mmCIF file of C-alpha atoms in Angstrom:
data_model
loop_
_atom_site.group_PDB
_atom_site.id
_atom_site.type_symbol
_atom_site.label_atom_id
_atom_site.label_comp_id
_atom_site.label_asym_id
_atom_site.label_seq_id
_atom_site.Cartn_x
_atom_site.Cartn_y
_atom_site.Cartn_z
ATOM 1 C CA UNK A 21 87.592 -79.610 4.881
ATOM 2 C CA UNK A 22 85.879 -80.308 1.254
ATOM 3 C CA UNK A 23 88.208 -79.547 -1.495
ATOM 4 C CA UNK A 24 86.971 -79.327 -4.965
ATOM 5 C CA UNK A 25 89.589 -80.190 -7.556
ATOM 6 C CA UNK A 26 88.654 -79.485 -11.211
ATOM 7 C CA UNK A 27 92.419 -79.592 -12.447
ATOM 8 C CA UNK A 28 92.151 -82.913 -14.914
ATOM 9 C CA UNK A 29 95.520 -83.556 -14.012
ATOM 10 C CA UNK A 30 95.734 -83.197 -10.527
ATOM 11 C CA UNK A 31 92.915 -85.333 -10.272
ATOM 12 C CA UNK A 32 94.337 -88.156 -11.943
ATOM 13 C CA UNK A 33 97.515 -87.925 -10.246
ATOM 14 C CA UNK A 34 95.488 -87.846 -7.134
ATOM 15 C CA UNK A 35 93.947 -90.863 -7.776
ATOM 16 C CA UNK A 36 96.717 -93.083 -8.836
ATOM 17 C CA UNK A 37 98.669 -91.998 -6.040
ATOM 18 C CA UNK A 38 95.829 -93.278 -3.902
ATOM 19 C CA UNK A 39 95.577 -96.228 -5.692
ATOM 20 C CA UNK A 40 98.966 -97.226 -5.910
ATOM 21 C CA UNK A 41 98.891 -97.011 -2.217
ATOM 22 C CA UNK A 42 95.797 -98.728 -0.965
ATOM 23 C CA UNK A 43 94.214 -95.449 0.418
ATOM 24 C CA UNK A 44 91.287 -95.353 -2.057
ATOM 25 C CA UNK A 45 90.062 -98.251 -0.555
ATOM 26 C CA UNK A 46 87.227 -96.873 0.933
ATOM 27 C CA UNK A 47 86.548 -93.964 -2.082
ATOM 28 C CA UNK A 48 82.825 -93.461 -3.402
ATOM 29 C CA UNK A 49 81.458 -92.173 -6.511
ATOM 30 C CA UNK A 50 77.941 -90.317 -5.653
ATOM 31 C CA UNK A 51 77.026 -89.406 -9.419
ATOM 32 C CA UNK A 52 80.032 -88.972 -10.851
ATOM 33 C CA UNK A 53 81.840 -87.076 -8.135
ATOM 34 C CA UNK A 54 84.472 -89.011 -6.710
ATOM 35 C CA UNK A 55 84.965 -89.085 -3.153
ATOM 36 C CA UNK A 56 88.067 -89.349 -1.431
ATOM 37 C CA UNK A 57 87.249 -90.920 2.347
ATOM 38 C CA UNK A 58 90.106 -91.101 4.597
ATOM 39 C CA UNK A 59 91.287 -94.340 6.478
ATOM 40 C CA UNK A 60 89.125 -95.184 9.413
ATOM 41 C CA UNK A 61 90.833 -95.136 12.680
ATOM 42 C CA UNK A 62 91.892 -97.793 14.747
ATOM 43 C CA UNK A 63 88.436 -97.898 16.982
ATOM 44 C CA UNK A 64 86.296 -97.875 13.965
ATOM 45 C CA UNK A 65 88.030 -100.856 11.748
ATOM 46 C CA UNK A 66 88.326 -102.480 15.313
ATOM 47 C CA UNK A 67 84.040 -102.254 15.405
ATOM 48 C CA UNK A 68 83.976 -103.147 11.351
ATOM 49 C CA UNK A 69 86.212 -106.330 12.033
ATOM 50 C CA UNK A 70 83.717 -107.456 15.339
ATOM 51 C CA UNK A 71 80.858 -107.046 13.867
ATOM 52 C CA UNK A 72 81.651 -109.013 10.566
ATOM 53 C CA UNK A 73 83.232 -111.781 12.326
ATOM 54 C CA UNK A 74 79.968 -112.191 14.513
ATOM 55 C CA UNK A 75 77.771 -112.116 11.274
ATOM 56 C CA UNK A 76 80.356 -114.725 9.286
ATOM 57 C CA UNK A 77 80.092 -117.192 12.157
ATOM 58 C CA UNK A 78 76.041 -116.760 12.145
ATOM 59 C CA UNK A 79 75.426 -116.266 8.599
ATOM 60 C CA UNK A 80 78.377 -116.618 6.427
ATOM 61 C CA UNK A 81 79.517 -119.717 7.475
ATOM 62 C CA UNK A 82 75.782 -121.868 7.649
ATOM 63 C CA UNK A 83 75.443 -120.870 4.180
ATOM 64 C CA UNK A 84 72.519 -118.336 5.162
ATOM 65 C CA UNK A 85 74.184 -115.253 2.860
ATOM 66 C CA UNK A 86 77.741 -113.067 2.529
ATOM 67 C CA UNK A 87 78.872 -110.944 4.449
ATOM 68 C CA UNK A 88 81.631 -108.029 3.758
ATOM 69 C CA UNK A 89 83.386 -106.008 5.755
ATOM 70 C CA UNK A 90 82.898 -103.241 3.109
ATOM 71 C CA UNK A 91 82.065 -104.034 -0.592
ATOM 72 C CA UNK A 92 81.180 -101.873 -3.625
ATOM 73 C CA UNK A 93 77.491 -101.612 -3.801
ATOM 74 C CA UNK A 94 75.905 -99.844 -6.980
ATOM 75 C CA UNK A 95 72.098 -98.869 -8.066
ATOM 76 C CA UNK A 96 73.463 -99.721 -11.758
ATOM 77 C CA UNK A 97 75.026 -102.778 -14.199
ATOM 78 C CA UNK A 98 76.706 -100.665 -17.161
ATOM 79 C CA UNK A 99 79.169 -97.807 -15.962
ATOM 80 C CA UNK A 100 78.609 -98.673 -12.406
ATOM 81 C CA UNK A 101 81.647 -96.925 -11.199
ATOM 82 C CA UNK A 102 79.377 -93.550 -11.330
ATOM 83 C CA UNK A 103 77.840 -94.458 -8.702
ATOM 84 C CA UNK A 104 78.562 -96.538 -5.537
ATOM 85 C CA UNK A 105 79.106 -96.452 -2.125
ATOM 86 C CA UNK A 106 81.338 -98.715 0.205
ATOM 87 C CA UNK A 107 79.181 -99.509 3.572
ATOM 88 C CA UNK A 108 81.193 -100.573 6.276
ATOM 89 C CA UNK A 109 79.191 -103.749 6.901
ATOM 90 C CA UNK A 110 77.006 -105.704 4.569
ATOM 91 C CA UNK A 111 75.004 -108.834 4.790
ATOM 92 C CA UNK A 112 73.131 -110.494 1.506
ATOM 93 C CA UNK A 113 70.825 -113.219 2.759
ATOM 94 C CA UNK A 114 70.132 -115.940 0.177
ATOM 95 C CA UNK A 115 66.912 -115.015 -0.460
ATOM 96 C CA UNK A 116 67.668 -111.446 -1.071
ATOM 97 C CA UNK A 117 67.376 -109.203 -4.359
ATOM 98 C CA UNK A 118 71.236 -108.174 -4.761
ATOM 99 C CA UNK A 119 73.313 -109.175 -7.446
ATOM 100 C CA UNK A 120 77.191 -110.086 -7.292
ATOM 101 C CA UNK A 121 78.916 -108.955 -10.043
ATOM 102 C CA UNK A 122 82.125 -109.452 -8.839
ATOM 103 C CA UNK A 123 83.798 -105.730 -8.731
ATOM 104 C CA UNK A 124 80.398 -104.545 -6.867
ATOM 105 C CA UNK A 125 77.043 -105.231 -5.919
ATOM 106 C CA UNK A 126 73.913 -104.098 -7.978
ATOM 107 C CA UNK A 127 71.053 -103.898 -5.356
ATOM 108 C CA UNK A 128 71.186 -103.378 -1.979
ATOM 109 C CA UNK A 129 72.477 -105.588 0.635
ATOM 110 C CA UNK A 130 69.967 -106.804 3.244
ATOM 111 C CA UNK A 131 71.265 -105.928 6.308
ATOM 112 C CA UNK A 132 74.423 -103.130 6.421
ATOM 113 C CA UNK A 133 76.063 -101.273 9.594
ATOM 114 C CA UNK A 134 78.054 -97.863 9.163
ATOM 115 C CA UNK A 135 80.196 -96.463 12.066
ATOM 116 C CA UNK A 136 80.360 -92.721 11.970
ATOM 117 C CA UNK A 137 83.531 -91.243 12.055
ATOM 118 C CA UNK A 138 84.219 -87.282 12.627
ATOM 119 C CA UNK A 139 83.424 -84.948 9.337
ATOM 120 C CA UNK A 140 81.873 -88.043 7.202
ATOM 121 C CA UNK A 141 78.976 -88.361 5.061
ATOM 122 C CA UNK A 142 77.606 -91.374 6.438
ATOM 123 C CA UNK A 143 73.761 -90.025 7.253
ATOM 124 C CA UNK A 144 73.756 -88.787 3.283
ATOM 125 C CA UNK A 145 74.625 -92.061 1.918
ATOM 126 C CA UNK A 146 70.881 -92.974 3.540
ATOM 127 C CA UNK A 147 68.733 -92.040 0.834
ATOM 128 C CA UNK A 148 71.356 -94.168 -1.925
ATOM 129 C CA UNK A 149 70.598 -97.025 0.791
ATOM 130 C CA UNK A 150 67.002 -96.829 0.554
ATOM 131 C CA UNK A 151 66.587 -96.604 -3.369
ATOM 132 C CA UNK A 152 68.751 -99.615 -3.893
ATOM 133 C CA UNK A 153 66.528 -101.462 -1.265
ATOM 134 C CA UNK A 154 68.795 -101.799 1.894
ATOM 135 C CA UNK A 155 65.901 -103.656 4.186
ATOM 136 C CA UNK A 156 67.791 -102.219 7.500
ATOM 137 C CA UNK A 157 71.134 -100.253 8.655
ATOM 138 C CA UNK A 158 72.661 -100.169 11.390
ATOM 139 C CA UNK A 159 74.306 -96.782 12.513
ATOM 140 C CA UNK A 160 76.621 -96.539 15.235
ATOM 141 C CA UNK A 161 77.450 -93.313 16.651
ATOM 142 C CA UNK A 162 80.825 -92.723 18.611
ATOM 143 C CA UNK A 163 80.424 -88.950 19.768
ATOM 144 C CA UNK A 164 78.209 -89.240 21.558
ATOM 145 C CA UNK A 165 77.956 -92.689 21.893
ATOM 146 C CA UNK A 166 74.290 -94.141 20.749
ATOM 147 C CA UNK A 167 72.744 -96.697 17.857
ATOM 148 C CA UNK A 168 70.649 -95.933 15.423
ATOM 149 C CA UNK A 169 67.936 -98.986 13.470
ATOM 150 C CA UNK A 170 66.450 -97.944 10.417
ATOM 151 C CA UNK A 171 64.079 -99.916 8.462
ATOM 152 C CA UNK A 172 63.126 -99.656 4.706
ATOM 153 C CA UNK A 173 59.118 -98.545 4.949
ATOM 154 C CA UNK A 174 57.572 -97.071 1.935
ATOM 155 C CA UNK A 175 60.570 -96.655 -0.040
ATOM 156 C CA UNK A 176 62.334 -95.325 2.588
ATOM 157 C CA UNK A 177 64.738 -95.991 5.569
ATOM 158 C CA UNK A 178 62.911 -94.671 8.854
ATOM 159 C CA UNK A 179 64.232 -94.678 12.207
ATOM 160 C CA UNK A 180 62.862 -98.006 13.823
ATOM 161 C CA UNK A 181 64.767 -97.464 17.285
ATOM 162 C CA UNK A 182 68.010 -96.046 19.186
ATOM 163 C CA UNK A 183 69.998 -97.465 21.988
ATOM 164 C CA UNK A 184 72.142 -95.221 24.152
ATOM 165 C CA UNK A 185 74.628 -95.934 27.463
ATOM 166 C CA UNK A 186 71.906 -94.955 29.797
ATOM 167 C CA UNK A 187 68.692 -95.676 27.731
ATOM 168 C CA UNK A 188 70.108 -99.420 26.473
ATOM 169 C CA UNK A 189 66.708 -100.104 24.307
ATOM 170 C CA UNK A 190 66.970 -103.173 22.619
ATOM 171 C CA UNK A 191 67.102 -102.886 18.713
ATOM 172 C CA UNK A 192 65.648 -105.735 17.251
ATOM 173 C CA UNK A 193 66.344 -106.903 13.680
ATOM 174 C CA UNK A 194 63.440 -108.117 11.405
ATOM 175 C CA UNK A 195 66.159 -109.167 9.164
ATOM 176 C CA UNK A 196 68.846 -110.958 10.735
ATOM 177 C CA UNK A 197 68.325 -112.810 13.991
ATOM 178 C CA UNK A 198 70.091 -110.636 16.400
ATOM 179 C CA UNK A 199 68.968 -107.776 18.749
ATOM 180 C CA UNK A 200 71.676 -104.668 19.220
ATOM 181 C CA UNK A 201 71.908 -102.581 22.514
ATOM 182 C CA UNK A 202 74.512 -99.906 24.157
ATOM 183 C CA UNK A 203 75.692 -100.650 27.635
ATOM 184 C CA UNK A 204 78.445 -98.553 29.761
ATOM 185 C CA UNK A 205 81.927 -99.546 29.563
ATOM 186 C CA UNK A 206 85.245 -99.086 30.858
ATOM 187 C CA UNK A 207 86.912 -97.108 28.135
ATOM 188 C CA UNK A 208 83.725 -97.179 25.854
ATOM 189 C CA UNK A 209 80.373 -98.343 26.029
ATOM 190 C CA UNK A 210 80.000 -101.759 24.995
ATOM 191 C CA UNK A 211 77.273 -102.724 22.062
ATOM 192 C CA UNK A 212 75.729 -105.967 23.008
ATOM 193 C CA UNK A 213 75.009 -108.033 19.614
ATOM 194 C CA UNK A 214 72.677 -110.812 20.436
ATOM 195 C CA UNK A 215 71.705 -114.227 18.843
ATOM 196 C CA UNK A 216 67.785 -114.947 19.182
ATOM 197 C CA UNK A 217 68.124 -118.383 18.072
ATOM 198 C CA UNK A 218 70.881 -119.628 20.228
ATOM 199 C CA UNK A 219 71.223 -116.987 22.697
ATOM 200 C CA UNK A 220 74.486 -116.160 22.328
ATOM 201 C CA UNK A 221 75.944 -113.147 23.139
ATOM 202 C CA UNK A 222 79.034 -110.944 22.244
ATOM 203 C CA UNK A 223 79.994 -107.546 23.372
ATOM 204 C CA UNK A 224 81.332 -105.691 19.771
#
């Protein structure tokens, strides 16, 4: 459950024990409050890990833009530490907006994909998204199982499509050359990432 901890002390000891350890690695500040997160699970680093290494080999690699498997991203230069989240994907294409400067990202990154675990805040990170000028995201559900496109129209990130097991629509990016879709598995459904270009295809 949400604990609110206004002890000055605590909270510092809090925090250095969680940064002394590693666990604050995926922490936000949402104006000023600090967030604790709590490690993803085993399923959902395993979907962070697939999807980046199918966006390094596409658009890392040829030089098209970065990609992260979770980076600092902040809607502010000075004292931006008040303020940032940590998506679990991110693309910046070459030709987009973002800045890196180096501890985080001011601007939104093109293209970024959040897997939502149990009790997280992932759907209220979307308006932060949108006002730093995320051009899609990518939300992938695991209970139930379904996936979520929005697309930055008017300022805002609006449902463009969603792909479920038994409805597999096809989710097709207008910013990276891929489509997305949900297909029944064996222990999970499978989500079908594929290349336009090339026609490759990889099952994430």
């Amino acid at each position: 459950m949400p604990t609110l901890v206004f002890d000055q002390q605590l909270e510092l000891q809090l925090r250095s024990a969680r940064l002394a350890s590693g666990a604050d690695r995926y922490d936000e500040v949402w104006e000023a409050v600090y967030v604790m997160n709590p490690m993803p699970n085993d399923e959902h680093q395993q979907l962070v890990n697939r999807f980046a290494a199918i966006f390094q080999d596409v658009i890392d690699w040829p030089g098209m833009g970065d990609v992260r498997p979770g980076v600092n991203v902040s809607d502010r230069i000075d004292r931006w530490h008040e303020n940032y989240r940590v998506p679990d994907g991110a693309v910046f294409l070459r030709t987009g907006a973002a800045r890196n400067c180096g501890d985080f990202w001011h601007g939104g990154p093109d293209f970024v994909v959040e897997i939502v675990s149990v009790g997280d805040r992932t759907r209220d990170k979307i308006p932060f998204y949108a006002a730093v000028g995320v051009r899609e995201l990518l939300v992938i559900d695991r209970q139930p199982w379904g996936a979520e496109l929005l697309r930055l129209e008017a300022a805002e990130l609006k449902l463009a499509g969603r792909s479920m097991p038994g409805h597999p629509e096809s989710l097709a990016s207008e910013v990276l050359p891929f489509t997305f879709h949900l297909e029944p598995g064996l222990a999970r459904p499978g989500i079908v990432v594929s290349h336009t270009t090339s026609g490759r295809e990889w099952i994430v």
